[in-house]
CSV table of N, CA, C and O in Angstrom, one decimal:
chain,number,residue,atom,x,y,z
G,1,UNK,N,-11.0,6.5,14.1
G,1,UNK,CA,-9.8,6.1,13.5
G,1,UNK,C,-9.9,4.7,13.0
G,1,UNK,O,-10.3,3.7,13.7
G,2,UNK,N,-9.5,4.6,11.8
G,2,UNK,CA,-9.4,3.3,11.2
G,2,UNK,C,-8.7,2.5,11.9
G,2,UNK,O,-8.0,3.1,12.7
G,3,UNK,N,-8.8,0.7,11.8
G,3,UNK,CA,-8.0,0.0,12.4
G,3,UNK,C,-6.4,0.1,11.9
G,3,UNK,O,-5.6,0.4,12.7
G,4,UNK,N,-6.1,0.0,10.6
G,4,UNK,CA,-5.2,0.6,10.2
G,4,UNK,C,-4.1,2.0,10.6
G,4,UNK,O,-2.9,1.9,10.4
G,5,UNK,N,-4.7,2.7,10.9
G,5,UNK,CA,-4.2,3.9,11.6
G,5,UNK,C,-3.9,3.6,12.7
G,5,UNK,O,-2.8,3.9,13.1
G,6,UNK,N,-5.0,3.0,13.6
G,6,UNK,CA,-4.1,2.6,14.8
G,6,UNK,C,-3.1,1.4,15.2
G,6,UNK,O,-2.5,1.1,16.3
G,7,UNK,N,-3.2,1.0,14.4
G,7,UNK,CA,-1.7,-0.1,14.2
G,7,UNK,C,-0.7,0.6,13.7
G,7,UNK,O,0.4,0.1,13.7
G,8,UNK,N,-0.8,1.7,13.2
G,8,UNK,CA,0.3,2.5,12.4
G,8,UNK,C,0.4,3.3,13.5
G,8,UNK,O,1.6,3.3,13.8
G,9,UNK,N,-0.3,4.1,14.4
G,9,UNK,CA,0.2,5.4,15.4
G,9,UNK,C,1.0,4.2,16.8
G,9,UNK,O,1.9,4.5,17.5
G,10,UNK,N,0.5,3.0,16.7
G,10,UNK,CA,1.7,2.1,17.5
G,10,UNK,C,2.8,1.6,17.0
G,10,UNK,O,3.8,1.3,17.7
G,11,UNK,N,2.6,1.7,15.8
G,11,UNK,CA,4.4,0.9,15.5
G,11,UNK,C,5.1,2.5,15.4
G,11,UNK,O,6.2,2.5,15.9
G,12,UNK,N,4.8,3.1,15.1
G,12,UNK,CA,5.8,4.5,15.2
G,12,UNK,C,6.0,4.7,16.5
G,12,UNK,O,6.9,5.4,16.7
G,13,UNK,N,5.5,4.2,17.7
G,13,UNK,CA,6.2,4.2,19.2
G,13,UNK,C,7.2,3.2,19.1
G,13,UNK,O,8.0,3.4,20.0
G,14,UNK,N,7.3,2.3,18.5
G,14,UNK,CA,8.1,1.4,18.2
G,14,UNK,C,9.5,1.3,17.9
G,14,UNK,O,9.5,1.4,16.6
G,15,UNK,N,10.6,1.1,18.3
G,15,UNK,CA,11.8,1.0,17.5
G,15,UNK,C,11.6,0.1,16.4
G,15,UNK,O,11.2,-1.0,16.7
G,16,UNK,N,11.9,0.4,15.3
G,16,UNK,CA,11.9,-0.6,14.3
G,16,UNK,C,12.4,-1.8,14.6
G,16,UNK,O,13.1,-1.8,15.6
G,17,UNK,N,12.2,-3.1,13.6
G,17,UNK,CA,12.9,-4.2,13.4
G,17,UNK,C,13.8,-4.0,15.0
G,17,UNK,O,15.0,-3.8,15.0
G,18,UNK,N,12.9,-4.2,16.1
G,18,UNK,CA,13.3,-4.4,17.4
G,18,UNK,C,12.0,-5.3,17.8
G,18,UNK,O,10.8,-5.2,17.6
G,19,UNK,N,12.9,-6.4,18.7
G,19,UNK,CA,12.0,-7.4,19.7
G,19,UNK,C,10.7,-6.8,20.0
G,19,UNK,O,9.9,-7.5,19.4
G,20,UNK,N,10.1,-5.8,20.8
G,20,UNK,CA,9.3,-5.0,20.6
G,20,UNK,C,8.4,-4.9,19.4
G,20,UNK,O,7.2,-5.3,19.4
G,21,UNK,N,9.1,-4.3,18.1
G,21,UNK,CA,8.0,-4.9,17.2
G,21,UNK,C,7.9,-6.0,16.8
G,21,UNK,O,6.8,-6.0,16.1
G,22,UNK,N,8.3,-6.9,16.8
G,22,UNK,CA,8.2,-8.5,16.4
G,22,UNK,C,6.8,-8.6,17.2
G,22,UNK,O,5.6,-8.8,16.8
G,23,UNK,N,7.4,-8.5,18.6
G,23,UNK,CA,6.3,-9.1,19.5
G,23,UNK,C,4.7,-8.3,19.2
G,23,UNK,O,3.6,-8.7,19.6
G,24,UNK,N,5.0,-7.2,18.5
G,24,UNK,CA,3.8,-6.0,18.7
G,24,UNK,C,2.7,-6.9,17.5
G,24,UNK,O,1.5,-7.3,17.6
G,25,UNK,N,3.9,-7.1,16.0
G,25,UNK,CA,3.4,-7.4,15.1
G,25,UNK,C,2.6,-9.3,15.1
G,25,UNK,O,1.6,-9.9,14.5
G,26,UNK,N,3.2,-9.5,15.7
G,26,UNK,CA,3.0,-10.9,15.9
G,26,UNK,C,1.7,-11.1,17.0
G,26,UNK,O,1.2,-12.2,17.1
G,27,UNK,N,1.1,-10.1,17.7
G,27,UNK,CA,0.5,-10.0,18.8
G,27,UNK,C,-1.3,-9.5,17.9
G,27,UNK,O,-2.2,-9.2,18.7
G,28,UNK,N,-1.5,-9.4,16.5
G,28,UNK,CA,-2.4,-8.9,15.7
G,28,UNK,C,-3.0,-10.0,15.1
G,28,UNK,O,-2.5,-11.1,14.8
G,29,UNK,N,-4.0,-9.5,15.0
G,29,UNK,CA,-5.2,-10.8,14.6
G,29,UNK,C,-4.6,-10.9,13.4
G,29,UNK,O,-3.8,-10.1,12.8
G,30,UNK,N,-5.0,-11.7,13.0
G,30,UNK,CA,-4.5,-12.4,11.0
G,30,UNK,C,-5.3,-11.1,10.1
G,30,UNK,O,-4.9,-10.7,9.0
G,31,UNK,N,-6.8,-10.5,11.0
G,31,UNK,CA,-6.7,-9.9,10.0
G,31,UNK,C,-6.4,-8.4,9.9
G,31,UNK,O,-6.8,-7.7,9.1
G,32,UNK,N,-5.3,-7.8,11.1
G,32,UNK,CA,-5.2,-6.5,11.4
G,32,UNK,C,-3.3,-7.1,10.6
G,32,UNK,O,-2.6,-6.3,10.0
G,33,UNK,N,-3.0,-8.2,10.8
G,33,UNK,CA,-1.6,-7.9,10.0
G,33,UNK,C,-1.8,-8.3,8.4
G,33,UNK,O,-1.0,-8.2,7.5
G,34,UNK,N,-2.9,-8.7,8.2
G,34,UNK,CA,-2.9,-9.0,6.7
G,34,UNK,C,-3.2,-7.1,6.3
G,34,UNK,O,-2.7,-6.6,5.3
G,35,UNK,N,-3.8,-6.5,6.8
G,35,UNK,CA,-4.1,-5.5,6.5
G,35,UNK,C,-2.9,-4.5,6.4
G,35,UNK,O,-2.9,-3.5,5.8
G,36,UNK,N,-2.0,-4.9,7.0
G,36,UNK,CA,-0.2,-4.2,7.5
G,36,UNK,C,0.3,-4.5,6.8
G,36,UNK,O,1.2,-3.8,6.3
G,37,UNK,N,0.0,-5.6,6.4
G,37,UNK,CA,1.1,-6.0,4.9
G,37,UNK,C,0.3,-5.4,3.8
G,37,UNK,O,0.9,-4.9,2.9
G,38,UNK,N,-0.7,-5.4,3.7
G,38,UNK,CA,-1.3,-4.7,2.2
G,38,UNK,C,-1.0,-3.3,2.1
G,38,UNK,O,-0.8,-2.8,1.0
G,39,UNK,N,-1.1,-2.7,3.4
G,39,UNK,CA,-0.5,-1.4,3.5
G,39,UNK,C,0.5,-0.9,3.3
G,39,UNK,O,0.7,0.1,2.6
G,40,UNK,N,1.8,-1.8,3.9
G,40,UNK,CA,3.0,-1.6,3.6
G,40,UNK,C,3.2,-2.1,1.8
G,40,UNK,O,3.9,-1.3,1.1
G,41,UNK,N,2.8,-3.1,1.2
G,41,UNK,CA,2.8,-3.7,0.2
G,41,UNK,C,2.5,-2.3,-0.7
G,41,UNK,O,3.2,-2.0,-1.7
G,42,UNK,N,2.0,-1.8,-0.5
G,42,UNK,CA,0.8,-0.8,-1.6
G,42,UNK,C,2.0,0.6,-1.6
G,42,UNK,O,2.5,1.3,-2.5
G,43,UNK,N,2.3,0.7,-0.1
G,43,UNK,CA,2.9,2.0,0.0
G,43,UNK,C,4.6,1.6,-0.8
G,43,UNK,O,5.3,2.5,-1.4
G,44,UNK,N,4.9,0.6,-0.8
G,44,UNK,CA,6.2,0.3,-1.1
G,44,UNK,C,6.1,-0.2,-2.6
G,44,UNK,O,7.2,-0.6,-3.0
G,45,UNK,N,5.3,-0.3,-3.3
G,45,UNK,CA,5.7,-0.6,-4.6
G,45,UNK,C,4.5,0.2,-5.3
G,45,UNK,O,4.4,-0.2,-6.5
G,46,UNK,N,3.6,1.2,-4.7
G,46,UNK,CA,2.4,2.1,-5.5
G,46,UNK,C,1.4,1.6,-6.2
G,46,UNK,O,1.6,0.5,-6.5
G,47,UNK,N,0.6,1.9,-6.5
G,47,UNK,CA,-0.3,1.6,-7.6
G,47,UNK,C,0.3,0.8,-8.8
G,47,UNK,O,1.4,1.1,-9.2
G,48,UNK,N,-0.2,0.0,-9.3
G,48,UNK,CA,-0.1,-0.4,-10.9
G,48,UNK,C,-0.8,0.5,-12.0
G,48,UNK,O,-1.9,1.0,-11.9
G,49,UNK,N,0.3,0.7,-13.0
G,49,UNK,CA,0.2,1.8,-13.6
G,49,UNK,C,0.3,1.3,-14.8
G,49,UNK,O,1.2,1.7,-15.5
G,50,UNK,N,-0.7,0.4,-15.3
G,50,UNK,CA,-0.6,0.0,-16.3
G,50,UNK,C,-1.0,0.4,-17.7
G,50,UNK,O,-0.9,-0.2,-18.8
G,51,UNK,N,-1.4,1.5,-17.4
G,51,UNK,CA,-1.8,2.6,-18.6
G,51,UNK,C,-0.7,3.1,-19.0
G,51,UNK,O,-1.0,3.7,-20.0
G,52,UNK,N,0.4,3.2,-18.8
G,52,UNK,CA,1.5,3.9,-19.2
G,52,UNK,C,2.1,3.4,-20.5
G,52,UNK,O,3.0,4.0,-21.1
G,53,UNK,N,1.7,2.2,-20.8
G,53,UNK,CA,1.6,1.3,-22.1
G,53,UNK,C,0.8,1.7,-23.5
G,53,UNK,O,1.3,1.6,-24.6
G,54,UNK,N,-0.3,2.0,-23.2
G,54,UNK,CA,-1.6,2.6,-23.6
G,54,UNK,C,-1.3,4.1,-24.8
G,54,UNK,O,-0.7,5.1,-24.5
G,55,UNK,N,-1.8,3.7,-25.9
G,55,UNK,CA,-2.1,5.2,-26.7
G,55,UNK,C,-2.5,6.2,-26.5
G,55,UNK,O,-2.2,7.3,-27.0
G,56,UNK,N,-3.5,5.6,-25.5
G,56,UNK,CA,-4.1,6.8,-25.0
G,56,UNK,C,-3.7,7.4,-23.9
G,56,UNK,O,-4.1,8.5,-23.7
G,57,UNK,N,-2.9,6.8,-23.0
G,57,UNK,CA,-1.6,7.8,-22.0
G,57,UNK,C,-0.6,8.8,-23.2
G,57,UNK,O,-0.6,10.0,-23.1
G,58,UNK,N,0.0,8.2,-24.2
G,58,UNK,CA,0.6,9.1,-24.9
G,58,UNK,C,0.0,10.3,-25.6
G,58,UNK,O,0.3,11.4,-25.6
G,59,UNK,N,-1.3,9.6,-26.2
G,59,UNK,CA,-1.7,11.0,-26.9
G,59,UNK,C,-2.3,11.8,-26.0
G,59,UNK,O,-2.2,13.0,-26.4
G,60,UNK,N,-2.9,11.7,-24.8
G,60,UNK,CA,-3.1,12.8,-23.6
G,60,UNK,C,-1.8,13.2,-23.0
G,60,UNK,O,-1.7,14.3,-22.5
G,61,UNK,N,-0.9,12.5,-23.0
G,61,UNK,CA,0.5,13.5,-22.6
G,61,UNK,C,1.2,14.2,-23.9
G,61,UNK,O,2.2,14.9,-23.7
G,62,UNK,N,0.4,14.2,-25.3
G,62,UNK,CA,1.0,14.4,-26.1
G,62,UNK,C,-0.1,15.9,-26.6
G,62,UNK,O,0.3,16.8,-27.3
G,63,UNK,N,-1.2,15.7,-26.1
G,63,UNK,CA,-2.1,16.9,-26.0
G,63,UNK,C,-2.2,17.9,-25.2
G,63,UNK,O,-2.5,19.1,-25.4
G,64,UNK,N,-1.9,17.2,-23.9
G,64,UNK,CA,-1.6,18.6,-22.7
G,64,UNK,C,0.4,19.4,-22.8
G,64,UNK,O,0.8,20.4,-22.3
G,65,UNK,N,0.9,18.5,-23.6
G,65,UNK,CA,1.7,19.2,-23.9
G,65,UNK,C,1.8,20.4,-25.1
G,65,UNK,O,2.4,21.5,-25.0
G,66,UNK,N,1.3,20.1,-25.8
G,66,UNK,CA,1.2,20.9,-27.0
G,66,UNK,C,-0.2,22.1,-26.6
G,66,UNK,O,-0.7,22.9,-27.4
G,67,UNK,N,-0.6,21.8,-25.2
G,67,UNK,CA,-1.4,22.9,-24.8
G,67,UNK,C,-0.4,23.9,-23.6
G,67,UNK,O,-0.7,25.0,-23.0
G,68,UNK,N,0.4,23.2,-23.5
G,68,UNK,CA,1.7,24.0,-22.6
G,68,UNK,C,1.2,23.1,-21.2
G,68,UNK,O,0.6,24.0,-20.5
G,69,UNK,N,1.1,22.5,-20.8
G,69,UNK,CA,0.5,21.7,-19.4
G,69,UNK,C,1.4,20.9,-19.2
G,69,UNK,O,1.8,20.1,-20.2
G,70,UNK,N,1.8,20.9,-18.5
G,70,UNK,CA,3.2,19.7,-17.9
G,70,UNK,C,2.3,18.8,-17.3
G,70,UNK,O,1.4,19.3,-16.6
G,71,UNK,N,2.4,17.5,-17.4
G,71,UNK,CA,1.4,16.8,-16.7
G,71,UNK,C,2.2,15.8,-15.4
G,71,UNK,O,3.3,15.3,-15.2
G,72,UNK,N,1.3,16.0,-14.8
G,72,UNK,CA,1.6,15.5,-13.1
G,72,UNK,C,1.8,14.0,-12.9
G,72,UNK,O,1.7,13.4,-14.0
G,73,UNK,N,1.9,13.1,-11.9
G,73,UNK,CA,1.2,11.8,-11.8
G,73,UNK,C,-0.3,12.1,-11.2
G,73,UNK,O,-1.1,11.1,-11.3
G,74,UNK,N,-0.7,12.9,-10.7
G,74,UNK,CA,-1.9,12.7,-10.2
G,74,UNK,C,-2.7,13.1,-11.1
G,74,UNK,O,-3.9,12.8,-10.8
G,75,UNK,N,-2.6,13.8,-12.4
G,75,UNK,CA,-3.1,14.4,-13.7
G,75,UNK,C,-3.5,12.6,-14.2
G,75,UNK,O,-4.5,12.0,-14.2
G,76,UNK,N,-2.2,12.2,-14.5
G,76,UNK,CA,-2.6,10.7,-15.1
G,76,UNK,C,-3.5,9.8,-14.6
G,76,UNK,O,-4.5,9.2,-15.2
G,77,UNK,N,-2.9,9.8,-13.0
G,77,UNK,CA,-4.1,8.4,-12.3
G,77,UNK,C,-5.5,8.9,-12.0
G,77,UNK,O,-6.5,8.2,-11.7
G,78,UNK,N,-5.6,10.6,-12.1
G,78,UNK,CA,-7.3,11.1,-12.0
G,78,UNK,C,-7.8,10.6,-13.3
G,78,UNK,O,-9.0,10.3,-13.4
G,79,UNK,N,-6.8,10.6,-14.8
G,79,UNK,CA,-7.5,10.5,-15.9
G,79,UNK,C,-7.1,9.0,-16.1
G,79,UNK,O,-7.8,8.7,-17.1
G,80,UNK,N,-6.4,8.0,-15.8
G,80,UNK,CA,-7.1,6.6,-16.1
G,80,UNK,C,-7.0,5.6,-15.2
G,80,UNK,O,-7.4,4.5,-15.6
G,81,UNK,N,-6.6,5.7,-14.3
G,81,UNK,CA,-6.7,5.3,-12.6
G,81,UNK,C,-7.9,4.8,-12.3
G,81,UNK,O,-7.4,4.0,-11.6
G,82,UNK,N,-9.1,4.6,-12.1
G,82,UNK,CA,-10.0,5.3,-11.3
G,82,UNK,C,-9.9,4.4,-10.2
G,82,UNK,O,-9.1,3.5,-9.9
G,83,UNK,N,-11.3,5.0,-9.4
G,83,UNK,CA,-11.4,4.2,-8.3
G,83,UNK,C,-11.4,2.7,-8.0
G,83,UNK,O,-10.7,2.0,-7.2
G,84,UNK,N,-12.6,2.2,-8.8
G,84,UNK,CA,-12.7,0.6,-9.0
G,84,UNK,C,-11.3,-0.2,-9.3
G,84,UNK,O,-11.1,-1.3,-8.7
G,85,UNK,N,-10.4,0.4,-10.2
G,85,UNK,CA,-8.9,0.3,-10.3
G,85,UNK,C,-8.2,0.3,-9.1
G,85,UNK,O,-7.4,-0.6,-8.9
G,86,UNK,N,-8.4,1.4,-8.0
G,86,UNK,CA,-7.3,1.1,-6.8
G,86,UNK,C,-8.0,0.3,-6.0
G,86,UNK,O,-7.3,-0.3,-5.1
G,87,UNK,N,-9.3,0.2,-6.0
G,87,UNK,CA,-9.9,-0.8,-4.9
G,87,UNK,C,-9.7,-2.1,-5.2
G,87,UNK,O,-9.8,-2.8,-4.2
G,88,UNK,N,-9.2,-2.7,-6.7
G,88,UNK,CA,-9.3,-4.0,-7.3
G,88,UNK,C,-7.8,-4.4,-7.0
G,88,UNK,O,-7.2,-5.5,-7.1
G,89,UNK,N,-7.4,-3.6,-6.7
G,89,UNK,CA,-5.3,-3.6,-6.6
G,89,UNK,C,-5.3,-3.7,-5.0
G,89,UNK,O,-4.4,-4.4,-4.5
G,90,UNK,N,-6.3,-2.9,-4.1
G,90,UNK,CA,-6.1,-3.2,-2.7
G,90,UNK,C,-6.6,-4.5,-2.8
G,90,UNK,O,-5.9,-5.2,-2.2
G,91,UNK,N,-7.8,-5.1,-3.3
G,91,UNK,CA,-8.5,-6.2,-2.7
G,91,UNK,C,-7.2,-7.4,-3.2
G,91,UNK,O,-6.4,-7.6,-2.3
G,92,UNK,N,-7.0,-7.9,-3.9
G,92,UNK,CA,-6.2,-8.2,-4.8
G,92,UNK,C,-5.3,-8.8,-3.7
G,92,UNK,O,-5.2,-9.9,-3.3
G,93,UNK,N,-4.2,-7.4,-3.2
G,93,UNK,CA,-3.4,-7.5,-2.2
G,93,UNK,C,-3.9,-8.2,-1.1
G,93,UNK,O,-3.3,-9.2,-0.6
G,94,UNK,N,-4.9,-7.7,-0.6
G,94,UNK,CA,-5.3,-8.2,0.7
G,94,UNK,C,-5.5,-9.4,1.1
G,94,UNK,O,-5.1,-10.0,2.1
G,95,UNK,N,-6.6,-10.2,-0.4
G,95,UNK,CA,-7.0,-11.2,-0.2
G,95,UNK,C,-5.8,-12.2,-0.3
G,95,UNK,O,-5.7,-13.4,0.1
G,96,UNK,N,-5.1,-11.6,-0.7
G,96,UNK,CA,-3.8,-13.1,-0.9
G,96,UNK,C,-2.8,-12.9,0.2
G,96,UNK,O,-2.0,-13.8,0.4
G,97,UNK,N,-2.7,-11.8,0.8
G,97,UNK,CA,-2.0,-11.9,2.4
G,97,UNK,C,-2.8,-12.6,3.1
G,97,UNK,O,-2.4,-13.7,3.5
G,98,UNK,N,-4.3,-12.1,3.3
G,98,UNK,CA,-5.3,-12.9,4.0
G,98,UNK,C,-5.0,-14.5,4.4
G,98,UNK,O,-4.8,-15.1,5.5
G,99,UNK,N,-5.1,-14.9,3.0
G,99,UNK,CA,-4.9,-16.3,2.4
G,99,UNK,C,-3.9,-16.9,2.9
G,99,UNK,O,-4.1,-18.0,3.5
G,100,UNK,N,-2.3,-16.1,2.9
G,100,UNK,CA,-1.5,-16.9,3.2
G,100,UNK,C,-0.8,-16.3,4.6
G,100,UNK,O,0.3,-15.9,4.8
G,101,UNK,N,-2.0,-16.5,5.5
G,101,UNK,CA,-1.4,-15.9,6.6
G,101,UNK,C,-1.8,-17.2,7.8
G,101,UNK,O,-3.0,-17.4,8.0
G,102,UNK,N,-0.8,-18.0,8.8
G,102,UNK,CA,-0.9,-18.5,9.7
G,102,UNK,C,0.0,-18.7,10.8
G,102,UNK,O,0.8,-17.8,10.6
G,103,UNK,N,0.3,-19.2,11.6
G,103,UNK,CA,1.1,-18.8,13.0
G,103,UNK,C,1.6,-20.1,13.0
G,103,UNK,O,0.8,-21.0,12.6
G,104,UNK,N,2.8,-20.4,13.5
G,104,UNK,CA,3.2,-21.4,14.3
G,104,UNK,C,4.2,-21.0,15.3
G,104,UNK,O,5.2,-20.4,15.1
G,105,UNK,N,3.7,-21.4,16.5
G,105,UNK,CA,4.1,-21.3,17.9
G,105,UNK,C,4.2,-19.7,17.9
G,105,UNK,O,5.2,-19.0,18.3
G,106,UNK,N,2.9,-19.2,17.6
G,106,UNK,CA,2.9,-17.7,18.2
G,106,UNK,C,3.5,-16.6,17.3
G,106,UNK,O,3.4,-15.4,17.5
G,107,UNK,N,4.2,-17.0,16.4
G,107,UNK,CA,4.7,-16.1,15.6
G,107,UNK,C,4.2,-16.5,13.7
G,107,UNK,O,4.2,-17.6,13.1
G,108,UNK,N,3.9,-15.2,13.2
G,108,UNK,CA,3.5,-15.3,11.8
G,108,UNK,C,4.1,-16.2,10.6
G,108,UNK,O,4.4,-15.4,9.8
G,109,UNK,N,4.3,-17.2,10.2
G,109,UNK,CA,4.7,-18.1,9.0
G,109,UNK,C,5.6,-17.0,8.2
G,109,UNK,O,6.8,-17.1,8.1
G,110,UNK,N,4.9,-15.9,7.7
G,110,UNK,CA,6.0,-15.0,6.9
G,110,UNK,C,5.8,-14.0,8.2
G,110,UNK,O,4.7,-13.4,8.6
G,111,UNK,N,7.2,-13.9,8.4
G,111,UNK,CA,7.6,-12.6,9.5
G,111,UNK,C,8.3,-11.7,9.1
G,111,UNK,O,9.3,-11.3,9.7
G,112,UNK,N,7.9,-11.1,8.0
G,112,UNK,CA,8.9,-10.4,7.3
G,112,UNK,C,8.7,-8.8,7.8
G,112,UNK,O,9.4,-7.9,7.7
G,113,UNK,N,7.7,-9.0,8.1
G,113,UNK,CA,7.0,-7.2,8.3
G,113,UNK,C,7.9,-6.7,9.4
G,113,UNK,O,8.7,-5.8,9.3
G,114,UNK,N,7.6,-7.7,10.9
G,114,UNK,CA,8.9,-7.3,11.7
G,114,UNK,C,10.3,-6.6,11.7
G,114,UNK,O,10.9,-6.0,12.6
G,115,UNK,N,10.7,-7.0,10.4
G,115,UNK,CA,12.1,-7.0,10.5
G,115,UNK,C,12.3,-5.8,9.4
G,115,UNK,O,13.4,-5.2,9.2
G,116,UNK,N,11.4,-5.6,8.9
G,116,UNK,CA,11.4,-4.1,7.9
G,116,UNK,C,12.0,-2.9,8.3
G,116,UNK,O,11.8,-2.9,9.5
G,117,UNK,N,12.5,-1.9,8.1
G,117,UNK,CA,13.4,-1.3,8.7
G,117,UNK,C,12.7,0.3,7.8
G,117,UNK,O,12.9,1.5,8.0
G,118,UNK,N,11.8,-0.3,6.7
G,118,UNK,CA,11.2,0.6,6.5
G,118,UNK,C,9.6,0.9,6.8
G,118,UNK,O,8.7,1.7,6.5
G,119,UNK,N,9.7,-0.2,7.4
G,119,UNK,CA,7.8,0.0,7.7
G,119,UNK,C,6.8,0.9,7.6
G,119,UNK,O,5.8,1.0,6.9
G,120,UNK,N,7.3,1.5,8.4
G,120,UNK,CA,6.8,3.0,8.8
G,120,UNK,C,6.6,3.9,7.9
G,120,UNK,O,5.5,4.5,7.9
G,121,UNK,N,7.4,4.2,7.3
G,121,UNK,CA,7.2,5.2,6.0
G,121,UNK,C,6.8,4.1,4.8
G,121,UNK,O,6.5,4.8,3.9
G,122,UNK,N,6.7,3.3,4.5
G,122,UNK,CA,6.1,2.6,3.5
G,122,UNK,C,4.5,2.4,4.0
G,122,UNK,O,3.5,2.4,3.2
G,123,UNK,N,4.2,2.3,5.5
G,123,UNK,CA,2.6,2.0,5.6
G,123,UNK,C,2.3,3.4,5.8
G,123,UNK,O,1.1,3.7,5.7
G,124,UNK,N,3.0,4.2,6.1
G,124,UNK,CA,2.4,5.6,5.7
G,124,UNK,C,2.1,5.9,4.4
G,124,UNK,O,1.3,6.8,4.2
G,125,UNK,N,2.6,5.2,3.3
G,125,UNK,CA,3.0,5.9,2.3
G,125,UNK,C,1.4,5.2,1.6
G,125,UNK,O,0.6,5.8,0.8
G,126,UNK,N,1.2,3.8,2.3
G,126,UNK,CA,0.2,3.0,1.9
G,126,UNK,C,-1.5,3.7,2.8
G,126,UNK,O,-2.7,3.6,2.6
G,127,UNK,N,-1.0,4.0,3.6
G,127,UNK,CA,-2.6,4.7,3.9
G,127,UNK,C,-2.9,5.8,3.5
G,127,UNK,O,-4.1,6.0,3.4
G,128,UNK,N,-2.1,6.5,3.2
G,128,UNK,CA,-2.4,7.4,2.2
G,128,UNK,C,-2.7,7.2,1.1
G,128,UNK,O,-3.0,8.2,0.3
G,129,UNK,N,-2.5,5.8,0.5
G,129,UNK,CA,-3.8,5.5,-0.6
G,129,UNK,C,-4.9,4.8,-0.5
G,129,UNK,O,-5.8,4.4,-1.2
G,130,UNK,N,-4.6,4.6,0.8
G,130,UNK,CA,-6.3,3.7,1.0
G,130,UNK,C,-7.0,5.1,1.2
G,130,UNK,O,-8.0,5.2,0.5
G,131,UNK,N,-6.8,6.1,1.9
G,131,UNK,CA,-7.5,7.1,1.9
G,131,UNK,C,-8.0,7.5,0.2
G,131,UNK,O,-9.2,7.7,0.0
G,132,UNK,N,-7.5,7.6,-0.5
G,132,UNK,CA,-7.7,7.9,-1.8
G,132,UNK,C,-9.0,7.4,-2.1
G,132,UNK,O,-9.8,8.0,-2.7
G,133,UNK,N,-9.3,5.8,-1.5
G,133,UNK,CA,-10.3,4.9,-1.9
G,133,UNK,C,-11.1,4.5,-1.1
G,133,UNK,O,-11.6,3.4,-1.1
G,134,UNK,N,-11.3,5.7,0.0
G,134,UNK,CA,-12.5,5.5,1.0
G,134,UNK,C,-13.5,6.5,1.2
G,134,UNK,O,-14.5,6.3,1.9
């Protein structure tokens, strides 16, 4: 089990945004919460989908329609997504939580993760795309 995963099968024992998790989240090396925030980060606002701008997103949704194919999101990000794209969008994230991550008096500078009330289903939602890219 990834480190990730098991920081995730503990905070779901967790009451959310309870003292408990403060202390849980606060109690993680800089680099197992920078990793919680990239996860939650990724799960809560998705991939960058910057192709949706692109000619060539229209004329491929403009060709599988006129072949009768309803096109999916995962039709799109298999055809201009790729891998090197979501790994460049995780590192991206990571390295700049990384960066700006330091403690005073025991507790994280940005404590925001703590107090999230959606954590859980957003770092679910985020390891399920790191999986995508491992």
């Amino acid at each position: 089990m990834s480190s990730i995963e098991t920081i995730y099968e503990n905070i779901k024992r967790i009451q959310v945004s309870s003292q408990q998790m403060h202390d849980y989240i606060n109690g993680l090396s800089e680099s197992d919460y920078a990793l919680l925030a990239s996860a939650f980060i990724l799960g809560r606002s998705g991939w960058e989908r910057s192709y949706e701008d692109s000619n060539d997103f229209h004329r491929f949704i403009e060709e599988k329609a006129s072949e009768g194919i309803n096109v999916d999101q995962k039709m799109l990000d298999d055809k201009f997504l790729s891998m090197a794209d979501k790994n460049k969008q995780f590192s991206i994230t990571h390295e700049y939580e990384k960066s700006d991550i330091s403690k005073a008096n025991g507790i994280y500078r940005h404590n925001w993760l703590s107090s999230k009330t959606n954590l859980i289903t957003e770092v679910e939602k985020g390891i399920k795309m790191l999986r995508e890219i491992q």
